[in-house]
Amino acid sequence: QVQLVESGGGLVQAGGSLRLSCAVSGSIFSRNSMGWYRQAPGKQRELVAAISSGGSTNYADSVKGRFTISKDNPKNTVYLKMNSLKSEDTAVYYCNIDLIGYNPPRRYWGQGTQVTVSS
């Protein structure tokens, strides 16, 4: 069983920074892509950033240049460094892993962590 545990959310003033962490446990016996999604009240869940097994990344236009996704393979941990936070970044942030070596691919989610940015 694959489990993801997020941490690092909280309350921060606009312009501040936070770093979210996602620790993955279980057997990752597959090629994979990991990502961060967020969901604000009344909004659809949206992709924020993703990173592949090979280290390639992609970002939502709204966070490009401000957020950085990275991973520490020995610790099985993925990070999201968020700089220059804005009030519109307020949301529940969810860690995700897609095990793309399976057919169909298998998707797992963390429990979510609240990020609140005050103006």
XYZ file of C-alpha atoms in Angstrom:
119
model
C 0.000 0.000 0.000
C 1.292 3.426 -0.982
C 0.743 6.259 1.478
C 1.553 9.966 1.217
C 1.815 12.249 4.244
C 1.976 16.011 3.755
C 3.284 18.673 6.102
C 4.349 22.306 6.091
C 1.101 24.155 5.536
C 0.023 27.082 7.642
C -0.774 30.775 7.752
C 1.597 33.231 6.099
C 1.457 36.877 5.071
C 1.424 37.871 1.424
C 4.959 37.958 0.080
C 6.113 35.270 2.476
C 7.292 31.724 1.856
C 6.413 28.182 2.842
C 7.829 24.772 2.028
C 5.497 21.811 1.777
C 6.803 18.277 2.210
C 5.318 14.966 1.106
C 6.773 11.724 2.443
C 5.911 8.601 0.465
C 5.863 5.140 2.020
C 5.266 1.747 0.469
C 6.726 0.059 -2.557
C 7.267 2.366 -5.506
C 8.137 -0.401 -7.930
C 7.259 1.612 -10.992
C 8.096 4.600 -13.078
C 6.312 7.533 -11.515
C 5.395 11.160 -11.620
C 4.771 13.163 -8.453
C 2.891 16.400 -8.182
C 1.146 18.986 -6.100
C -2.463 19.975 -6.659
C -4.540 22.580 -4.877
C -8.217 23.239 -4.371
C -9.647 26.550 -3.220
C -13.233 26.925 -1.952
C -15.649 26.850 -4.858
C -12.902 25.963 -7.331
C -11.824 22.821 -9.163
C -8.735 20.980 -8.027
C -5.859 22.101 -10.229
C -2.335 20.954 -10.925
C 0.289 23.237 -9.393
C 3.540 21.431 -10.220
C 4.789 17.986 -11.192
C 8.120 16.188 -11.397
C 8.941 12.980 -13.254
C 11.213 10.105 -12.285
C 13.855 11.654 -14.511
C 13.557 15.045 -12.839
C 11.722 17.002 -15.509
C 9.232 19.517 -14.122
C 6.224 21.506 -15.170
C 4.247 24.265 -13.460
C 0.943 26.011 -13.680
C 1.311 29.425 -15.283
C -0.012 31.062 -12.123
C 2.921 29.814 -10.015
C 5.755 29.684 -12.524
C 8.740 31.638 -11.265
C 7.469 31.599 -7.672
C 7.147 27.892 -6.796
C 9.750 25.142 -7.126
C 9.099 21.398 -6.968
C 11.944 19.082 -6.011
C 12.510 15.607 -4.624
C 14.901 13.724 -2.381
C 14.961 10.151 -3.645
C 16.799 8.560 -0.680
C 14.159 10.029 1.664
C 11.245 9.314 -0.704
C 10.130 12.890 -0.192
C 8.831 15.563 -2.557
C 8.873 19.266 -1.742
C 7.092 22.355 -2.938
C 8.904 25.591 -2.143
C 6.497 28.508 -2.403
C 7.861 32.045 -2.569
C 6.174 35.423 -3.024
C 2.875 33.994 -1.849
C -0.334 35.751 -2.826
C -3.805 35.631 -1.334
C -4.988 33.701 -4.386
C -2.613 30.878 -3.423
C -4.868 30.108 -0.459
C -6.079 26.517 -0.861
C -5.779 22.977 0.386
C -2.672 21.505 -1.212
C -2.593 17.798 -2.069
C 0.421 15.644 -2.848
C 0.006 13.055 -5.589
C 1.930 10.190 -7.134
C 1.081 8.493 -10.420
C 2.569 5.035 -10.903
C 2.763 5.059 -14.669
C 4.361 1.615 -14.982
C 0.966 0.005 -14.375
C -1.810 -0.432 -16.892
C -3.957 1.391 -16.074
C -1.715 3.785 -14.122
C -2.306 3.935 -10.380
C -2.914 7.270 -8.642
C -2.548 7.998 -4.928
C -3.261 11.145 -2.902
C -2.174 12.663 0.357
C -4.650 13.958 2.919
C -4.093 17.615 2.050
C -2.567 20.503 3.966
C -4.101 23.962 4.332
C -2.192 27.001 3.081
C -3.675 30.371 3.989
C -2.126 33.609 2.732
C -3.260 36.806 4.423
C -3.207 40.122 2.591
